[in-house]
Coordinates of N, CA and C and ligand atoms in Angstrom, one line a residue:
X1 N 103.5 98.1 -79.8 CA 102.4 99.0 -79.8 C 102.5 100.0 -78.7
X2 N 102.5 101.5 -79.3 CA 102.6 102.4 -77.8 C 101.6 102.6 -77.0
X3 N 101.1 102.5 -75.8 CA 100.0 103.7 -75.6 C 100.1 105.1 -74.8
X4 N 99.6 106.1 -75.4 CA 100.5 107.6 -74.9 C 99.2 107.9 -73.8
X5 N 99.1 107.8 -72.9 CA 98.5 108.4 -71.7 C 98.9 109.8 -71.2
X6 N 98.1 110.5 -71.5 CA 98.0 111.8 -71.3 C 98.0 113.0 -69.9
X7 N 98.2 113.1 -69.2 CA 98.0 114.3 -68.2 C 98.3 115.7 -68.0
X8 N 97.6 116.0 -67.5 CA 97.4 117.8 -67.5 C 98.8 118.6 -67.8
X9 N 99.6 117.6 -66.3 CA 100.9 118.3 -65.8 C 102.1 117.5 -65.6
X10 N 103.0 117.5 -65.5 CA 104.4 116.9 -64.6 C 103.2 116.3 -63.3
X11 N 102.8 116.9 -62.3 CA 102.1 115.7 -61.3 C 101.0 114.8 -61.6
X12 N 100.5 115.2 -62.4 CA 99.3 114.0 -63.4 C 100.3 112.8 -63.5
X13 N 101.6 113.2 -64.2 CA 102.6 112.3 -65.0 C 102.9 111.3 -64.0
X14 N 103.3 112.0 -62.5 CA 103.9 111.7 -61.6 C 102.8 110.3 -61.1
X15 N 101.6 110.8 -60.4 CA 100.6 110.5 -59.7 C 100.3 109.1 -60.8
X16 N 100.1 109.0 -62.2 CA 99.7 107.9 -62.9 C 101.2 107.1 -62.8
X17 N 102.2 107.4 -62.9 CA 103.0 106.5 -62.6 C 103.4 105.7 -61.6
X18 N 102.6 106.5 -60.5 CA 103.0 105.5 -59.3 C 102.3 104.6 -59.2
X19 N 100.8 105.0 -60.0 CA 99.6 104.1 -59.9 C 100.3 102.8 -60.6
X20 N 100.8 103.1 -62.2 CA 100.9 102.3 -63.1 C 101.9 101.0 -62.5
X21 N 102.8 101.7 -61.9 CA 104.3 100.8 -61.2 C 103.7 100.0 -59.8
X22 N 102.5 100.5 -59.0 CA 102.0 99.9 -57.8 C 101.6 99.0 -58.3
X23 N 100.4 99.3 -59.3 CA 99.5 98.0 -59.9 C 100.3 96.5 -60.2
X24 N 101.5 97.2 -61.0 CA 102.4 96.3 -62.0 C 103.0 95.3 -60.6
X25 N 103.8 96.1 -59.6 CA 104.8 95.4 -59.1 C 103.6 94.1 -58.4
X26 N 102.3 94.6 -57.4 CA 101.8 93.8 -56.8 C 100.9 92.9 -57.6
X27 N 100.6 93.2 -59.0 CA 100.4 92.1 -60.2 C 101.6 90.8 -60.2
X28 N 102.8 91.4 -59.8 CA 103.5 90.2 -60.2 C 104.0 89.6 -59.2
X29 N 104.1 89.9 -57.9 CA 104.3 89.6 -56.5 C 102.8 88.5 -56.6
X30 N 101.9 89.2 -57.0 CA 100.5 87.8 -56.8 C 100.7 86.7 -57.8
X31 N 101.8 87.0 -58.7 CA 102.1 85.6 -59.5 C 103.0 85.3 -59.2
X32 N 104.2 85.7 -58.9 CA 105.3 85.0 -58.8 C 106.2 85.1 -57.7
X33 N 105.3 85.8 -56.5 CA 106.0 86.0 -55.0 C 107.0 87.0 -55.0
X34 N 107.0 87.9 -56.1 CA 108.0 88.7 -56.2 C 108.0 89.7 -57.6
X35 N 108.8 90.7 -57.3 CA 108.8 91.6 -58.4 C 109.8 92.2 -58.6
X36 N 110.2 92.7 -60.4 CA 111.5 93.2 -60.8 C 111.4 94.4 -61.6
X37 N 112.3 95.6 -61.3 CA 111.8 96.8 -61.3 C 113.1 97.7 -61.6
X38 N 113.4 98.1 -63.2 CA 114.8 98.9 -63.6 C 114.3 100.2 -63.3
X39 N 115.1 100.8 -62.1 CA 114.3 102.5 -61.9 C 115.5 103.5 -62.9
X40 N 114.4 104.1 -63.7 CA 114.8 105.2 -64.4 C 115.7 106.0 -63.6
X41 N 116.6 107.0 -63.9 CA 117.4 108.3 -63.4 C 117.2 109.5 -64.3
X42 N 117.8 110.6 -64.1 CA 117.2 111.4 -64.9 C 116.0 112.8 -63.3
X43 N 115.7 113.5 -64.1 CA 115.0 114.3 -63.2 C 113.7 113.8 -63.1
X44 N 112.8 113.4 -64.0 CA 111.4 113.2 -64.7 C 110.6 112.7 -63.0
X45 N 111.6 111.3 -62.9 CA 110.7 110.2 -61.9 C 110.6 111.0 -60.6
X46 N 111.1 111.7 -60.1 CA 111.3 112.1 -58.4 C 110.0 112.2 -58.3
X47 N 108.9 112.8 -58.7 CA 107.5 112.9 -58.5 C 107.0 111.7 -58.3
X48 N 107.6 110.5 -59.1 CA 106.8 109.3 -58.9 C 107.1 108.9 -57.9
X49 N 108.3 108.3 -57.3 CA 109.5 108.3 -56.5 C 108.4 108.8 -55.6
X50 N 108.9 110.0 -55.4 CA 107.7 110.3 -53.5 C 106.8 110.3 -53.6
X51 N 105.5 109.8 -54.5 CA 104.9 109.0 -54.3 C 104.6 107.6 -53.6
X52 N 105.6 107.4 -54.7 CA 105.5 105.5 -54.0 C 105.8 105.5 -52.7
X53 N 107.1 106.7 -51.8 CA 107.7 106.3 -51.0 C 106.6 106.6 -50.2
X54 N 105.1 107.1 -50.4 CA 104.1 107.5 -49.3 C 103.2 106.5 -48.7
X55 N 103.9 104.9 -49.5 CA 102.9 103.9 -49.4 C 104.2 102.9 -48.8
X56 N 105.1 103.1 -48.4 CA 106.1 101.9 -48.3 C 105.4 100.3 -47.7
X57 N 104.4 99.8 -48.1 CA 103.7 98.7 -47.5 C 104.7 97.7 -47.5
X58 N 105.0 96.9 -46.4 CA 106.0 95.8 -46.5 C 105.2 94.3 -47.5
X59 N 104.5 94.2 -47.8 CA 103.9 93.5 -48.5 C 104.2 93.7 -49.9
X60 N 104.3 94.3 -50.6 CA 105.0 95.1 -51.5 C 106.3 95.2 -51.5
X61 N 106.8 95.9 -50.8 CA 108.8 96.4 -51.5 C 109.3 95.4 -50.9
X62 N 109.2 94.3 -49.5 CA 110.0 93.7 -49.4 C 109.9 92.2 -50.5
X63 N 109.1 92.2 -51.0 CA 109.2 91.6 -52.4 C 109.8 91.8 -53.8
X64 N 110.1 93.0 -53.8 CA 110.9 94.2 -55.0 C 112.2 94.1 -54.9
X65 N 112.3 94.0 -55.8 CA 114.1 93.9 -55.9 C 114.2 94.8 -56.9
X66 N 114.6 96.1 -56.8 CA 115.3 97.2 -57.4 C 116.7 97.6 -58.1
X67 N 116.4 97.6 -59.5 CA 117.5 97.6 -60.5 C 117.8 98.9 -61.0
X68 N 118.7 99.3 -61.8 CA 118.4 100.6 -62.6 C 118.8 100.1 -64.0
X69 N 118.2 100.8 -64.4 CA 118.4 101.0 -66.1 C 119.4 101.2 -66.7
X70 N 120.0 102.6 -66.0 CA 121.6 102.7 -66.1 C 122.0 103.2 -65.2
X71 N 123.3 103.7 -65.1 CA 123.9 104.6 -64.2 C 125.0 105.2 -64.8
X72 N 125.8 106.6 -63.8 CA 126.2 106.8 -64.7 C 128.0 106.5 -63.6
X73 N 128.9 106.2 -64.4 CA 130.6 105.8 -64.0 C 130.5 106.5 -62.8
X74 N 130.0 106.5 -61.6 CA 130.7 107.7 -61.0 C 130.4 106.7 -59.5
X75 N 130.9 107.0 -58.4 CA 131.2 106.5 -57.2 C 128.9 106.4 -56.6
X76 N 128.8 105.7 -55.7 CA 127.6 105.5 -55.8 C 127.1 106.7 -54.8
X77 N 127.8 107.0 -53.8 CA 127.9 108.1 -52.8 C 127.5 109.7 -53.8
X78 N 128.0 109.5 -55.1 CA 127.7 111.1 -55.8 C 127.1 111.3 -55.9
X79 N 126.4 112.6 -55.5 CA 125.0 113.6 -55.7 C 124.1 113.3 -57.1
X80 N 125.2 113.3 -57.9 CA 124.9 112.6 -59.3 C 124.4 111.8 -60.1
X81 N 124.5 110.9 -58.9 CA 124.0 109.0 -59.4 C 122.6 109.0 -59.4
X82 N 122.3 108.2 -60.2 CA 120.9 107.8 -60.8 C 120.3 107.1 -59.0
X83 N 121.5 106.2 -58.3 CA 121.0 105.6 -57.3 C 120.6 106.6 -55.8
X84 N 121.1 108.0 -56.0 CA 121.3 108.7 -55.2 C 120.1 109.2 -55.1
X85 N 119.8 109.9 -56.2 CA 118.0 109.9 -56.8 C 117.2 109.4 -56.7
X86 N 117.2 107.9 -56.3 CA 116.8 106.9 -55.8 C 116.0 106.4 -54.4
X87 N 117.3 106.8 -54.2 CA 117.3 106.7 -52.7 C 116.7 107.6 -51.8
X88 N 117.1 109.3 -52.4 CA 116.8 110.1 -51.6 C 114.8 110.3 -51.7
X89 N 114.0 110.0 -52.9 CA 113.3 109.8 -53.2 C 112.2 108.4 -53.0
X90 N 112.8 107.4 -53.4 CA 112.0 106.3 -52.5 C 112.7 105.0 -51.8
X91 N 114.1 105.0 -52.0 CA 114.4 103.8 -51.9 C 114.7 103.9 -50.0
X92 N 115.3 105.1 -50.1 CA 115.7 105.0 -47.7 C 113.9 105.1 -47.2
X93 N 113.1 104.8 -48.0 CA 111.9 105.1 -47.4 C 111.1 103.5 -47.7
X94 N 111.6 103.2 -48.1 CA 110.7 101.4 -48.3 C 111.8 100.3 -48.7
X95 N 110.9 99.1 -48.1 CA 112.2 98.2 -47.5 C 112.4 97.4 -48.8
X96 N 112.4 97.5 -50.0 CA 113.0 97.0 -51.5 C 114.3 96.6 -51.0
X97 N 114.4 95.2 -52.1 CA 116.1 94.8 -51.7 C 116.5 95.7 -53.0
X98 N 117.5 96.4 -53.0 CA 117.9 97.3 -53.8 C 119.3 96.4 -54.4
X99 N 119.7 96.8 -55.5 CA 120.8 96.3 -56.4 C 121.4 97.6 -57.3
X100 N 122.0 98.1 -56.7 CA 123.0 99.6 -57.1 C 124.0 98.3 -57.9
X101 N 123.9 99.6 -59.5 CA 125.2 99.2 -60.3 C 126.4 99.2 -59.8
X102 N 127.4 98.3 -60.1 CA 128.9 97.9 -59.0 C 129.4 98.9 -59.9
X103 N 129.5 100.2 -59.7 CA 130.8 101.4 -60.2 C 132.1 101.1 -59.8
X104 N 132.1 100.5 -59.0 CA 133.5 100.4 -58.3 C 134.6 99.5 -58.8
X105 N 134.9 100.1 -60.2 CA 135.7 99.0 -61.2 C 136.6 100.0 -62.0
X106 N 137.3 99.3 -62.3 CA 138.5 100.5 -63.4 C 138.0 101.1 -64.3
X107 N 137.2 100.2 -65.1 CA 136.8 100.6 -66.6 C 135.4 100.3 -66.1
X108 N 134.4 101.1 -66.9 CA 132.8 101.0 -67.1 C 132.6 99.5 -67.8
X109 N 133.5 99.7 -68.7 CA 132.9 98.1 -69.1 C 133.2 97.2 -68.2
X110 N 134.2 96.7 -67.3 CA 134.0 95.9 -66.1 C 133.1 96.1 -65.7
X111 N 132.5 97.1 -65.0 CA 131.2 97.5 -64.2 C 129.7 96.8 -65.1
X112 N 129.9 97.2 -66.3 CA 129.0 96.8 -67.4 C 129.2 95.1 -67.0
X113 N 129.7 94.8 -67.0 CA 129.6 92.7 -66.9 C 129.4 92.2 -65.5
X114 N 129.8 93.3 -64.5 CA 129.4 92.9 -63.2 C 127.9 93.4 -62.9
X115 N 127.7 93.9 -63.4 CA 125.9 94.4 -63.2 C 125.2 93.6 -64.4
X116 N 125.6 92.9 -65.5 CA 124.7 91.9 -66.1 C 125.0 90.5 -65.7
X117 N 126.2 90.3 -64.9 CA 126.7 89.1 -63.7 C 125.7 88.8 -62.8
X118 N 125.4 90.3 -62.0 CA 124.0 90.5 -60.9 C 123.0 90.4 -61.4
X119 N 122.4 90.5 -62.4 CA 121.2 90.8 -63.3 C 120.7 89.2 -63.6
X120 N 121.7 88.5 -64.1 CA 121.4 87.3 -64.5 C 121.8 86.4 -63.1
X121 N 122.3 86.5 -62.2 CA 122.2 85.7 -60.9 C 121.1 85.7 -60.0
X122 N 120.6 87.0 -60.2 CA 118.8 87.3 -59.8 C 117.6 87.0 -60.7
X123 N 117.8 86.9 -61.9 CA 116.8 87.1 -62.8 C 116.5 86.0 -63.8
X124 N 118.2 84.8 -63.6 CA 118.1 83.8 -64.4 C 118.7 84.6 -66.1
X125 N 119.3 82.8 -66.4 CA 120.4 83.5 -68.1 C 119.5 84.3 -69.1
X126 N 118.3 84.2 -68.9 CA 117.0 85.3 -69.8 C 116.7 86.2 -69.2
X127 N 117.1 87.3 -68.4 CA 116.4 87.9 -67.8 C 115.4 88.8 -68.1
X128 N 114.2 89.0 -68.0 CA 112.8 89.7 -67.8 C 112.5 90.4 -66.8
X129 N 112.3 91.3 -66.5 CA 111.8 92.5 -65.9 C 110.4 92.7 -65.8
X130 N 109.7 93.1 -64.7 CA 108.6 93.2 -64.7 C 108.3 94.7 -64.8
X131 N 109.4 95.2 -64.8 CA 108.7 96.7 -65.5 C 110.6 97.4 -65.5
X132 N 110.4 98.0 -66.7 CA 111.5 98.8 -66.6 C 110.9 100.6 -66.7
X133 N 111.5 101.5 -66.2 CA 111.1 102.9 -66.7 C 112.2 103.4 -66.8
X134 N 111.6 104.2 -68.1 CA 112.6 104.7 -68.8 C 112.3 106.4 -68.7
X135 N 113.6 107.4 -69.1 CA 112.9 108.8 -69.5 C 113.1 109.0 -71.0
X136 N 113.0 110.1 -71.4 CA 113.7 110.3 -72.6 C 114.0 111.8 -72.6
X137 N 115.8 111.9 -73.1 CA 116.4 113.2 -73.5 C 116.3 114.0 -74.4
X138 N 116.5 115.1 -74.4 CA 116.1 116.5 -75.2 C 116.6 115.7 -76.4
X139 N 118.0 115.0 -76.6 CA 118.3 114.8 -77.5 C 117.8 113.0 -78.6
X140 N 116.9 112.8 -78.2 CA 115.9 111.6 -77.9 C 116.8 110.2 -77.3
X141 N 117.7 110.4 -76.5 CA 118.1 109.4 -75.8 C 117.4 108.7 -74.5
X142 N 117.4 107.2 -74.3 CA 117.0 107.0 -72.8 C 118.0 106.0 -73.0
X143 N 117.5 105.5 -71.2 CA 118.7 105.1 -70.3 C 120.1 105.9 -70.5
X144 N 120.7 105.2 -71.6 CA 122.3 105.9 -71.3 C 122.3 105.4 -73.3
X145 N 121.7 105.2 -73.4 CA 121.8 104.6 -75.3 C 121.6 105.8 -75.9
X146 N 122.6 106.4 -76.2 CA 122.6 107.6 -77.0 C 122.8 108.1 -78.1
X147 N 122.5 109.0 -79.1 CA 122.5 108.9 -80.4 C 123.9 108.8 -81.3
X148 N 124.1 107.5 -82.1 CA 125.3 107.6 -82.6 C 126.5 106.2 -82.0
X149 N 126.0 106.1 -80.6 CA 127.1 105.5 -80.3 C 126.8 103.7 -80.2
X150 N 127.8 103.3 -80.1 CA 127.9 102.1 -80.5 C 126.9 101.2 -79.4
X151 N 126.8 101.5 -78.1 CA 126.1 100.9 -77.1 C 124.7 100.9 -77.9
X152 N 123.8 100.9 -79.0 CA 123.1 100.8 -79.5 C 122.8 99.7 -80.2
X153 N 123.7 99.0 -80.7 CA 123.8 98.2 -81.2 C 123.9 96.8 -80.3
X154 N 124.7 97.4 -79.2 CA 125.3 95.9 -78.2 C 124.6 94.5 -77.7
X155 N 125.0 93.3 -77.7 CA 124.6 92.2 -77.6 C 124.4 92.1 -76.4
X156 N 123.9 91.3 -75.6 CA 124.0 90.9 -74.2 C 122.9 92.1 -73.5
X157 N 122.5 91.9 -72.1 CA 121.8 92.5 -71.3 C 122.4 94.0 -70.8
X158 N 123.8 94.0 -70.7 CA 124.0 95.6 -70.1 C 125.3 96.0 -71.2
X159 N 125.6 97.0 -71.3 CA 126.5 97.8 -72.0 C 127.1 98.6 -71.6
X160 N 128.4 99.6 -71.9 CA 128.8 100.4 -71.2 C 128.9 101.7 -72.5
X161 N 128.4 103.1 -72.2 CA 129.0 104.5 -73.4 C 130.0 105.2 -73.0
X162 N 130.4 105.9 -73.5 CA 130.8 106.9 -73.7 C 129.9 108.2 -73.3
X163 N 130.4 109.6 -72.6 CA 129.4 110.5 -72.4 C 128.3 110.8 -73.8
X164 N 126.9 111.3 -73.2 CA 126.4 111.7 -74.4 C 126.7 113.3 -74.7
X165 N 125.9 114.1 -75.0 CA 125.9 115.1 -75.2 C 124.8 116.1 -73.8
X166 N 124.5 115.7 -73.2 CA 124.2 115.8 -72.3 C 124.3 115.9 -71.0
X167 N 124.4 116.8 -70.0 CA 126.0 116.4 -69.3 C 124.9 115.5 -68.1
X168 N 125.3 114.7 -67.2 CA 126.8 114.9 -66.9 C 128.0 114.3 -67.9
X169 N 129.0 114.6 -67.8 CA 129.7 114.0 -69.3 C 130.9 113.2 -68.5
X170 N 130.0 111.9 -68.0 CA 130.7 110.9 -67.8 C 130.4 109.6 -68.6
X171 N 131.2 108.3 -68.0 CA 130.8 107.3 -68.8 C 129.8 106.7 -68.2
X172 N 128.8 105.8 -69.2 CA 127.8 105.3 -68.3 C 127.5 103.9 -68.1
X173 N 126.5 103.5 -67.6 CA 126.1 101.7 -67.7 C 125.2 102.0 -68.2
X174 N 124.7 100.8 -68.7 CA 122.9 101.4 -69.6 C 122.5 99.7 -69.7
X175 N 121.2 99.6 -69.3 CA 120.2 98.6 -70.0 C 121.0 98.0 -72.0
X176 N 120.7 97.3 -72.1 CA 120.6 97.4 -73.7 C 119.0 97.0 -74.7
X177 N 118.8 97.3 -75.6 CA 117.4 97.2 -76.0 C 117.0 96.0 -75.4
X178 N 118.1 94.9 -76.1 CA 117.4 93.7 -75.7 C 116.8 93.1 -74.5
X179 N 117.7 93.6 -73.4 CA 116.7 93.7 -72.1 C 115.9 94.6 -72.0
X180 N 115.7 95.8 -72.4 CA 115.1 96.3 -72.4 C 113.7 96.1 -72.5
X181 N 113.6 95.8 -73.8 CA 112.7 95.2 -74.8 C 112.0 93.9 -74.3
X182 N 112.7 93.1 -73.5 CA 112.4 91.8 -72.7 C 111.0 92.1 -71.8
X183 N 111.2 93.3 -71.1 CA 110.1 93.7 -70.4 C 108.8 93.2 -70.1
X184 N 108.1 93.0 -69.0 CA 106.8 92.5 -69.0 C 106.1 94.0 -69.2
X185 N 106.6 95.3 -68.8 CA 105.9 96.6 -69.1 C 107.0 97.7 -69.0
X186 N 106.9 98.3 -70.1 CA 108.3 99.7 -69.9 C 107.4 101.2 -70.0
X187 N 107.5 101.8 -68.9 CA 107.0 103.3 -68.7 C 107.8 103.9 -69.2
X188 N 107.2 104.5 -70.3 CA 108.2 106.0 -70.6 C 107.1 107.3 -70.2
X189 N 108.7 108.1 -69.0 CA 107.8 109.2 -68.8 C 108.3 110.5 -69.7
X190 N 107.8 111.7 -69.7 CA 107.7 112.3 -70.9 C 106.9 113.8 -70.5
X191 N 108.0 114.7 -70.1 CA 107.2 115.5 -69.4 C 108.0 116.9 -69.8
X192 N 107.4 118.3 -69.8 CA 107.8 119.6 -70.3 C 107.8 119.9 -72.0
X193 N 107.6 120.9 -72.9 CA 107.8 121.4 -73.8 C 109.2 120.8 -74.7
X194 N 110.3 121.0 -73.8 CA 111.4 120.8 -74.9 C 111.9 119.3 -75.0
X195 N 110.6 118.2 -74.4 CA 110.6 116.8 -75.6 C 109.3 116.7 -76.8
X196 N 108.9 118.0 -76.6 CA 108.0 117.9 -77.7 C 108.1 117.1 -79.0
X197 N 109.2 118.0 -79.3 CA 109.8 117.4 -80.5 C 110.1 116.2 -81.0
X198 N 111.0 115.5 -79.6 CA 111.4 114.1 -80.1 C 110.0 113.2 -79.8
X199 N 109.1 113.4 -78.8 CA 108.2 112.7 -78.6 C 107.5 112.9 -80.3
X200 N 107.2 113.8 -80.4 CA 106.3 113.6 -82.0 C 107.3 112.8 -82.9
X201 N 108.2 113.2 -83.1 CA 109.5 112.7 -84.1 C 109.1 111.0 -83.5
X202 N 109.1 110.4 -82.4 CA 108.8 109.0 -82.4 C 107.7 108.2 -82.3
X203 N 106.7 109.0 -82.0 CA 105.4 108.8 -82.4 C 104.6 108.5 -84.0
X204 N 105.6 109.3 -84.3 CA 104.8 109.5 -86.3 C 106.0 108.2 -86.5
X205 N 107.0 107.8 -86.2 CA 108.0 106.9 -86.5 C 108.9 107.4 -87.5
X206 N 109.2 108.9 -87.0 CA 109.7 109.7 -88.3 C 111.5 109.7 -88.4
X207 N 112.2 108.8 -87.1 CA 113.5 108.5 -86.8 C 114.1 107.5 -87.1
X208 N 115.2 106.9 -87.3 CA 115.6 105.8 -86.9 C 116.5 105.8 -85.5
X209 N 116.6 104.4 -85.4 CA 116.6 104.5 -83.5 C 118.8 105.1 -83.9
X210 N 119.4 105.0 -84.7 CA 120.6 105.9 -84.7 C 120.3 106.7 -83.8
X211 N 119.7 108.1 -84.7 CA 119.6 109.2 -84.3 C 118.4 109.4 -83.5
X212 N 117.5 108.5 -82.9 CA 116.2 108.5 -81.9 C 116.4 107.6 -81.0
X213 N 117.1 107.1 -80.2 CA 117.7 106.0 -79.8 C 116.2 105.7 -78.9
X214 N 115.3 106.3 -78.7 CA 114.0 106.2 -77.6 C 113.3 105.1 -79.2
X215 N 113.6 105.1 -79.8 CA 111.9 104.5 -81.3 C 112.8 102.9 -80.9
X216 N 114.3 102.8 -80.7 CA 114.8 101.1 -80.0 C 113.5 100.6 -79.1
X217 N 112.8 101.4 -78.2 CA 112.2 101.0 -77.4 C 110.8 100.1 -77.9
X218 N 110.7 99.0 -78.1 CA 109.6 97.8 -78.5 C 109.2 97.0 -78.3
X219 N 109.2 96.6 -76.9 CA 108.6 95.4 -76.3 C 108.3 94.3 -77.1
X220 N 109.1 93.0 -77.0 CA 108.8 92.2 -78.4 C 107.2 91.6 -77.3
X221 N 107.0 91.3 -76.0 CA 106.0 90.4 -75.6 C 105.4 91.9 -74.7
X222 N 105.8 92.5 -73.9 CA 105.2 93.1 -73.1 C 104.6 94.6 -73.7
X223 N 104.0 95.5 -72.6 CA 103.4 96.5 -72.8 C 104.7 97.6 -72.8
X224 N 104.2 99.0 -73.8 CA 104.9 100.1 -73.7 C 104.0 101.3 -73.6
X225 N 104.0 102.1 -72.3 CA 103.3 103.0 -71.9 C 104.3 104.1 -72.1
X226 N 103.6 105.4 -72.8 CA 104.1 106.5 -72.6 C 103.7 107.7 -71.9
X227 N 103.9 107.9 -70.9 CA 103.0 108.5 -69.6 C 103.7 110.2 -70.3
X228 N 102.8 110.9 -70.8 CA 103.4 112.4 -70.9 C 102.6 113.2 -70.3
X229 N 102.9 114.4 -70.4 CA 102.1 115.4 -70.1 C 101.7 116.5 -71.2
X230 N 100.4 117.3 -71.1 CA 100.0 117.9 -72.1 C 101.1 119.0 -72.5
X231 N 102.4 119.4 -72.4 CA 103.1 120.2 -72.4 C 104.1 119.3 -73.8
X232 N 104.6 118.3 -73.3 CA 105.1 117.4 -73.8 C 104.8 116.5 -75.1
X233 N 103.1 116.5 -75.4 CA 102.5 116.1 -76.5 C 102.2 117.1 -77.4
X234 N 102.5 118.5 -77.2 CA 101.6 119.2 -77.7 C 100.2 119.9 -77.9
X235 N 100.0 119.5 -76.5 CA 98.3 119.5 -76.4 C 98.1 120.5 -75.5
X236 N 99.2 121.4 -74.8 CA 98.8 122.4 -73.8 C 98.6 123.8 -74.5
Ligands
6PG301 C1 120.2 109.5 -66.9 C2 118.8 109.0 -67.2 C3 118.4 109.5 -68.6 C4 117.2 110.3 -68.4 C5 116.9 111.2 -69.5 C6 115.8 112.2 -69.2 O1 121.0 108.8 -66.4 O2 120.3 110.7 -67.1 O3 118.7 107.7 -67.1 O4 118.2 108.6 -69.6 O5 116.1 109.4 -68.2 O6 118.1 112.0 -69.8 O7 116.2 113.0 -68.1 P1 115.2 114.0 -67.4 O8 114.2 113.2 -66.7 O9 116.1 114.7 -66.4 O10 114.7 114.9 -68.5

């Protein structure tokens, strides 16, 4: 079940997401002494991102253990990386134990089994997430699961693509639905005019996840929020 939560702007988007991610992480720190958090990449989050980083409470992040969703093949140091974005945004600003994807492997798909190696050594052979966020691309891709390619399909917790059509046109790591979908709560944020389209296109359920790879997104137990903005739904 979706629910599309609405705001004015890109910082509406921003401001409810930090809320939605604050509430969630210290919900699950009050149950289980701790909390688990796949951070989206992509442009969308930086607003949320310095948000959060305005609250760095140690009662909070040093309980968080920070994942990503994907990343993309490239050294962790590059301007590029989903972790770099990260970082520069909220992660050098609050004391989260952080878990950068291991790039530092020949092939992506190495990297792809050392990061679902990490994933399941922190998270246990089920792993669950207490929140993953996701974005979604012009071309209705998120994480790194892109239209067409076989990483759509993949068994197991992480996967590795081929570039999409969107640059940067490297290879990537990516969540796969099935963790994905494990989620205790998945934010999709969803912001400017030119996802209008796919957001409507997966809201009416007018795709299949092939060519929509965002309609994969279904939480079999947990919540799916779609934080947009009025630009982005059609409503501006
Ligand atoms: C990435 C992201 C990707 C992103 C979407 C939306 O590695 O690029 O994980 O899935 O979320 O492409 O990107 P924007 O937020 O920049 O529109």
């Amino acid at each position: 079940m979706q629910e599309l939560v609405l705001s004015d702007d890109a910082d509406g988007v921003a401001e409810r997401c930090a809320q939605w991610v604050a509430d969630a992480l210290d919900t699950a720190i009050a149950r289980d002494g701790h909390a688990t958090i796949a951070l989206s990449g992509g442009s969308t989050p930086r607003g949320a991102y310095e948000r959060l980083a305005r609250d760095p409470d140690p009662a909070r992040w040093n309980r968080t253990l920070a994942f990503f969703s994907d990343e993309r093949f490239i050294p962790p140091s590059a301007p590029e990386s989903n972790l770099a974005l990260a970082r520069t945004a909220l992660l050098d600003h609050v004391p989260a134990h952080v878990f950068p994807v291991p790039t530092g492997f020949p092939t992506a798909a190495q990297a792809a089994d050392a990061y679902e190696q990490q994933i399941v050594r922190r998270l246990g052979p089920d792993p669950r997430f207490d929140i993953v966020l996701l974005g979604l691309g012009d071309d209705g891709h998120t994480a790194s699961l892109f239209p067409g390619k076989p990483a759509l399909t993949a068994s197991g917790w992480v996967t590795h693509s081929a570039p999409g059509v969107l640059p940067p046109p490297v290879e990537r790591i990516t969540f796969t639905f099935s963790l994905i979908n494990r989620a205790r709560l998945v934010i999709v944020l969803v912001t400017g005019a030119k996802k209008r389209e796919r957001l409507a296109q997966w809201l009416a359920g007018d795709a299949t996840v092939d060519t929509l790879p965002i309609a994969g997104v279904a939480p079999t137990e947990g919540r799916l929020v779609i934080l947009a903005d009025r630009e982005a739904a059609g409503a501006a």
